[in-house]
Short mmCIF file of C-alpha atoms in Angstrom, two decimals:
data_model
loop_
_atom_site.label_atom_id
_atom_site.label_comp_id
_atom_site.label_asym_id
_atom_site.label_seq_id
_atom_site.Cartn_x
_atom_site.Cartn_y
_atom_site.Cartn_z
CA GLY A 35 -22.16 11.79 11.98
CA GLU A 36 -18.85 13.20 10.92
CA ASN A 37 -18.61 16.80 9.74
CA VAL A 38 -15.56 18.11 7.89
CA GLU A 39 -14.97 21.81 7.29
CA GLN A 40 -12.34 23.01 4.84
CA HIS A 41 -10.77 26.44 4.38
CA PRO A 42 -10.18 28.43 2.31
CA SER A 43 -12.59 27.71 -0.51
CA THR A 44 -10.30 29.41 -3.01
CA LEU A 45 -6.57 30.04 -2.89
CA SER A 46 -4.40 31.85 -5.39
CA VAL A 47 -0.60 31.82 -5.14
CA GLN A 48 2.36 32.72 -7.27
CA GLU A 49 4.42 29.93 -8.73
CA GLY A 50 7.08 28.91 -6.24
CA ASP A 51 5.13 30.05 -3.20
CA SER A 52 3.67 27.70 -0.59
CA ALA A 53 0.00 26.84 -0.21
CA VAL A 54 -1.75 25.71 2.96
CA ILE A 55 -5.24 24.24 3.21
CA LYS A 56 -6.83 23.53 6.56
CA CYS A 57 -9.57 21.15 7.65
CA THR A 58 -11.36 20.42 10.90
CA TYR A 59 -13.37 17.33 11.77
CA SER A 60 -15.90 16.59 14.47
CA ASP A 61 -15.83 12.83 15.14
CA SER A 62 -13.04 11.81 17.50
CA ALA A 63 -13.40 8.22 16.20
CA SER A 64 -12.06 9.25 12.77
CA ASN A 65 -8.54 7.99 12.33
CA TYR A 66 -7.77 8.19 8.63
CA PHE A 67 -7.37 11.49 6.81
CA PRO A 68 -6.76 11.45 3.05
CA TRP A 69 -6.29 14.37 0.70
CA TYR A 70 -7.53 14.16 -2.87
CA LYS A 71 -6.78 16.28 -5.91
CA GLN A 72 -9.47 16.68 -8.54
CA GLU A 73 -8.73 18.08 -11.97
CA LEU A 74 -11.43 19.32 -14.29
CA GLY A 75 -13.52 16.50 -15.68
CA LYS A 76 -11.80 13.83 -13.64
CA GLY A 77 -12.44 11.93 -10.46
CA PRO A 78 -10.55 12.71 -7.24
CA GLN A 79 -7.10 11.17 -6.91
CA LEU A 80 -5.33 10.51 -3.62
CA ILE A 81 -2.19 12.62 -3.16
CA ILE A 82 -1.34 11.94 0.47
CA ASP A 83 -2.94 10.50 3.58
CA ILE A 84 -2.24 10.30 7.29
CA ARG A 85 -3.38 8.09 10.11
CA SER A 86 -4.20 9.32 13.58
CA ASN A 87 -1.13 7.74 15.16
CA VAL A 88 1.12 9.98 13.07
CA GLY A 89 1.52 13.73 13.48
CA GLU A 90 3.11 14.56 10.16
CA LYS A 91 3.82 12.95 6.83
CA LYS A 92 5.77 14.26 3.88
CA ASP A 93 6.05 13.24 0.25
CA GLN A 94 8.33 15.44 -1.80
CA ARG A 95 6.63 18.87 -2.06
CA ILE A 96 3.52 17.78 -0.19
CA ALA A 97 3.11 17.39 3.56
CA VAL A 98 0.18 16.81 5.88
CA THR A 99 0.02 17.58 9.59
CA LEU A 100 -2.54 16.31 12.07
CA ASN A 101 -3.52 17.63 15.49
CA LYS A 102 -5.81 15.03 17.06
CA THR A 103 -6.47 17.07 20.16
CA ALA A 104 -7.72 20.05 18.20
CA LYS A 105 -9.27 17.82 15.51
CA HIS A 106 -7.65 19.59 12.62
CA PHE A 107 -5.30 18.66 9.81
CA SER A 108 -3.59 20.63 7.10
CA LEU A 109 -2.12 20.16 3.64
CA HIS A 110 1.07 22.00 2.79
CA ILE A 111 2.35 22.32 -0.76
CA THR A 112 5.75 23.91 -1.22
CA GLU A 113 7.33 25.30 -4.39
CA THR A 114 3.98 25.35 -6.13
CA GLN A 115 3.83 24.80 -9.87
CA PRO A 116 1.05 25.63 -12.39
CA GLU A 117 0.21 21.93 -12.65
CA ASP A 118 -0.73 22.01 -8.95
CA SER A 119 -3.78 24.06 -9.95
CA ALA A 120 -6.83 21.93 -9.14
CA VAL A 121 -9.50 21.39 -6.50
CA TYR A 122 -8.23 19.76 -3.32
CA PHE A 123 -10.46 17.85 -0.92
CA CYS A 124 -9.74 16.73 2.59
CA ALA A 125 -11.64 13.81 4.07
CA ALA A 126 -12.01 11.87 7.28
CA SER A 127 -13.07 8.29 7.92
CA GLY A 128 -13.10 5.52 10.49
CA GLY A 129 -10.05 4.12 8.82
CA PHE A 130 -10.46 0.38 9.31
CA GLY A 131 -12.41 -2.25 7.44
CA PHE A 132 -15.16 -1.05 5.18
CA ASN A 133 -15.41 2.24 7.07
CA ALA A 134 -12.07 3.20 5.63
CA GLY A 135 -13.66 3.91 2.28
CA LYS A 136 -16.71 5.65 3.68
CA SER A 137 -15.18 9.08 3.90
CA THR A 138 -16.72 12.42 4.77
CA PHE A 139 -15.30 15.07 2.47
CA GLY A 140 -14.79 18.79 2.88
CA ASP A 141 -16.23 21.12 0.28
CA GLY A 142 -12.94 21.60 -1.50
CA THR A 143 -10.35 24.30 -2.11
CA THR A 144 -9.76 25.61 -5.61
CA LEU A 145 -6.03 26.27 -5.86
CA THR A 146 -4.75 28.47 -8.65
CA VAL A 147 -1.00 28.78 -9.18
CA LYS A 148 -0.12 31.79 -11.29
CA PRO A 149 2.99 31.46 -13.46
CA ASP B 759 -6.38 0.66 -18.70
CA THR B 760 -6.88 -0.95 -15.30
CA GLY B 761 -8.53 2.01 -13.56
CA VAL B 762 -12.17 2.44 -12.52
CA SER B 763 -14.39 3.06 -15.52
CA GLN B 764 -17.85 4.58 -15.55
CA ASP B 765 -20.45 4.73 -18.26
CA PRO B 766 -21.96 6.91 -19.55
CA ARG B 767 -19.81 9.92 -18.83
CA HIS B 768 -22.67 12.31 -19.48
CA LYS B 769 -26.42 11.78 -19.40
CA ILE B 770 -29.11 14.36 -20.11
CA THR B 771 -32.63 13.30 -19.34
CA LYS B 772 -36.06 14.73 -18.80
CA ARG B 773 -37.66 14.87 -15.39
CA GLY B 774 -39.50 11.66 -14.64
CA GLN B 775 -37.32 9.41 -16.75
CA ASN B 776 -35.22 6.54 -15.38
CA VAL B 777 -31.45 6.47 -15.77
CA THR B 778 -28.82 3.82 -15.07
CA PHE B 779 -25.10 4.23 -14.55
CA ARG B 780 -22.52 1.49 -14.70
CA CYS B 781 -19.23 1.19 -12.85
CA ASP B 782 -16.44 -1.28 -13.55
CA PRO B 783 -14.02 -1.25 -10.60
CA ILE B 784 -10.38 -2.24 -10.61
CA SER B 785 -10.56 -5.99 -11.12
CA GLU B 786 -8.94 -7.13 -7.88
CA HIS B 787 -10.91 -4.70 -5.69
CA ASN B 788 -13.75 -6.29 -3.76
CA ARG B 789 -15.06 -3.05 -2.24
CA LEU B 790 -17.06 -0.61 -4.30
CA TYR B 791 -18.51 2.74 -3.32
CA TRP B 792 -20.90 5.20 -4.93
CA TYR B 793 -20.62 8.91 -4.15
CA ARG B 794 -22.55 11.92 -5.41
CA GLN B 795 -20.91 15.28 -6.04
CA THR B 796 -22.75 18.51 -6.71
CA LEU B 797 -21.12 21.68 -7.99
CA GLY B 798 -18.87 23.32 -5.45
CA GLN B 799 -19.12 20.51 -2.93
CA GLY B 800 -17.17 17.45 -1.97
CA PRO B 801 -18.31 13.92 -2.75
CA GLU B 802 -21.09 12.56 -0.51
CA PHE B 803 -21.27 8.86 0.34
CA LEU B 804 -24.27 7.03 -1.12
CA THR B 805 -23.71 3.31 -0.75
CA TYR B 806 -21.09 0.60 -0.41
CA PHE B 807 -20.62 -2.99 -1.56
CA GLN B 808 -18.29 -5.69 -0.38
CA ASN B 809 -18.31 -8.22 -3.19
CA GLU B 810 -22.00 -8.55 -4.12
CA ALA B 811 -23.36 -7.54 -0.72
CA GLN B 812 -24.66 -4.01 -0.27
CA LEU B 813 -23.58 -3.29 3.28
CA GLU B 814 -24.63 0.29 3.83
CA LYS B 815 -26.85 2.93 2.28
CA SER B 816 -26.83 6.61 3.11
CA ARG B 817 -30.08 8.33 4.01
CA LEU B 818 -29.33 10.43 0.89
CA LEU B 819 -30.29 7.37 -1.13
CA SER B 820 -34.06 7.72 -1.43
CA ASP B 821 -36.29 4.86 -2.53
CA ARG B 822 -35.95 6.12 -6.12
CA PHE B 823 -32.32 5.05 -6.06
CA SER B 824 -31.19 1.45 -6.29
CA ALA B 825 -27.73 0.00 -6.65
CA GLU B 826 -26.64 -3.52 -7.45
CA ARG B 827 -23.45 -5.48 -7.84
CA PRO B 828 -24.81 -8.83 -8.98
CA LYS B 829 -21.64 -10.86 -9.36
CA GLY B 830 -19.32 -8.84 -7.22
CA SER B 831 -17.71 -7.22 -10.24
CA PHE B 832 -19.40 -4.30 -11.99
CA SER B 833 -22.10 -2.25 -10.30
CA THR B 834 -25.12 -0.31 -11.51
CA LEU B 835 -26.84 2.70 -9.97
CA GLU B 836 -30.38 3.31 -11.14
CA ILE B 837 -32.42 6.43 -10.50
CA GLN B 838 -36.12 6.16 -11.14
CA ARG B 839 -38.45 9.09 -11.83
CA THR B 840 -35.59 11.55 -11.95
CA GLU B 841 -35.97 14.99 -10.42
CA GLN B 842 -34.01 18.16 -11.15
CA GLY B 843 -32.37 17.82 -7.74
CA ASP B 844 -30.77 14.59 -8.91
CA SER B 845 -28.53 16.56 -11.26
CA ALA B 846 -25.00 15.84 -10.08
CA MET B 847 -21.83 13.91 -10.79
CA TYR B 848 -22.11 10.29 -9.69
CA LEU B 849 -18.72 8.93 -8.74
CA CYS B 850 -17.79 5.30 -8.33
CA ALA B 851 -14.75 4.26 -6.36
CA SER B 852 -13.16 0.97 -5.44
CA ARG B 853 -10.53 -0.26 -3.03
CA SER B 854 -8.93 -3.52 -2.12
CA GLY B 855 -10.21 -5.25 0.97
CA THR B 856 -6.70 -6.43 1.65
CA SER B 857 -5.24 -2.95 1.89
CA LEU B 858 -5.33 -2.97 5.65
CA GLY B 859 -4.28 0.28 7.17
CA THR B 860 -5.24 2.40 4.21
CA GLY B 861 -8.57 3.61 2.96
CA GLU B 862 -7.37 4.89 -0.39
CA LEU B 863 -10.23 5.12 -2.81
CA PHE B 864 -9.62 4.81 -6.53
CA PHE B 865 -12.23 6.96 -8.25
CA GLY B 866 -13.60 6.76 -11.74
CA GLU B 867 -14.10 9.89 -13.81
CA GLY B 868 -17.76 10.04 -12.91
CA SER B 869 -21.09 10.09 -14.70
CA ARG B 870 -22.57 13.55 -14.95
CA LEU B 871 -26.37 13.63 -14.85
CA THR B 872 -28.41 16.62 -16.01
CA VAL B 873 -32.15 16.46 -15.43
CA LEU B 874 -34.12 18.98 -17.46
#
C-alpha cells in the first residue's frame, strides 16, 4: 500500500518568514496530493491540492510543488502569519473515483509562527 | 450550518462497553468516509460508503467495528467491547461523487473516544 512520510514534524518560524514542509510517497499510481490544515479541536480542512499532471500550483501565500520522478511534494507558505499556526498534513491518493477520497496521510507538521 | 456534523464530540467509556458515533455528511455528498486519528499521527482510512453501499473496509477495522449508512444519508460507526487501544479521534468526511478530478474531503470535527 501507499506510504507517506512527512518532514519536519515540528517547525517554528518568525512572522513574515517562509515555511516549507516536505512529503514523499511510495506508490507511483498516486496522482492526487492534497494538503490539509488542522486547528486544535477541529477536523482537517483542505488548503491546496495538486494533481500529478501539474508541477506547481499557487494560491495566494500558499504553493505546492510536485516531483513525480522523485515521488515528493512540498508545501510552501510565504509571509507567514500567527493564524497559520496549526498542524499541516500531506496526503496521497489514487485520485479518481472513490479512491480519490481514500487518502494516505503523513504524520503531520506542527507549525508555530511567532509574532 | 451545512458542514459535516458528528455526534457525540466526546465519549468516555469503560473497557468492554459498546459505543456508537453518528455522522451527518453534507447533504448532497453521496460518498462518506470514516478515518481514525491518534495523537501525533495523521488520519488513517477505516471505511468508505457510496450511498448506502459499504465499498471498502481497512484491515484496521476489526470485527468489533461495524459501520452502516442505511439510507445513504447519515452513517453510524459502532465499536463493540471497547479496548484501551480504541482511544482515538474518529473523523467522518464526505465528498461529492460528481466532483470529478478532485478528491477533496470535507471533514467533521470528529468524535473523541477515551476508553478507561
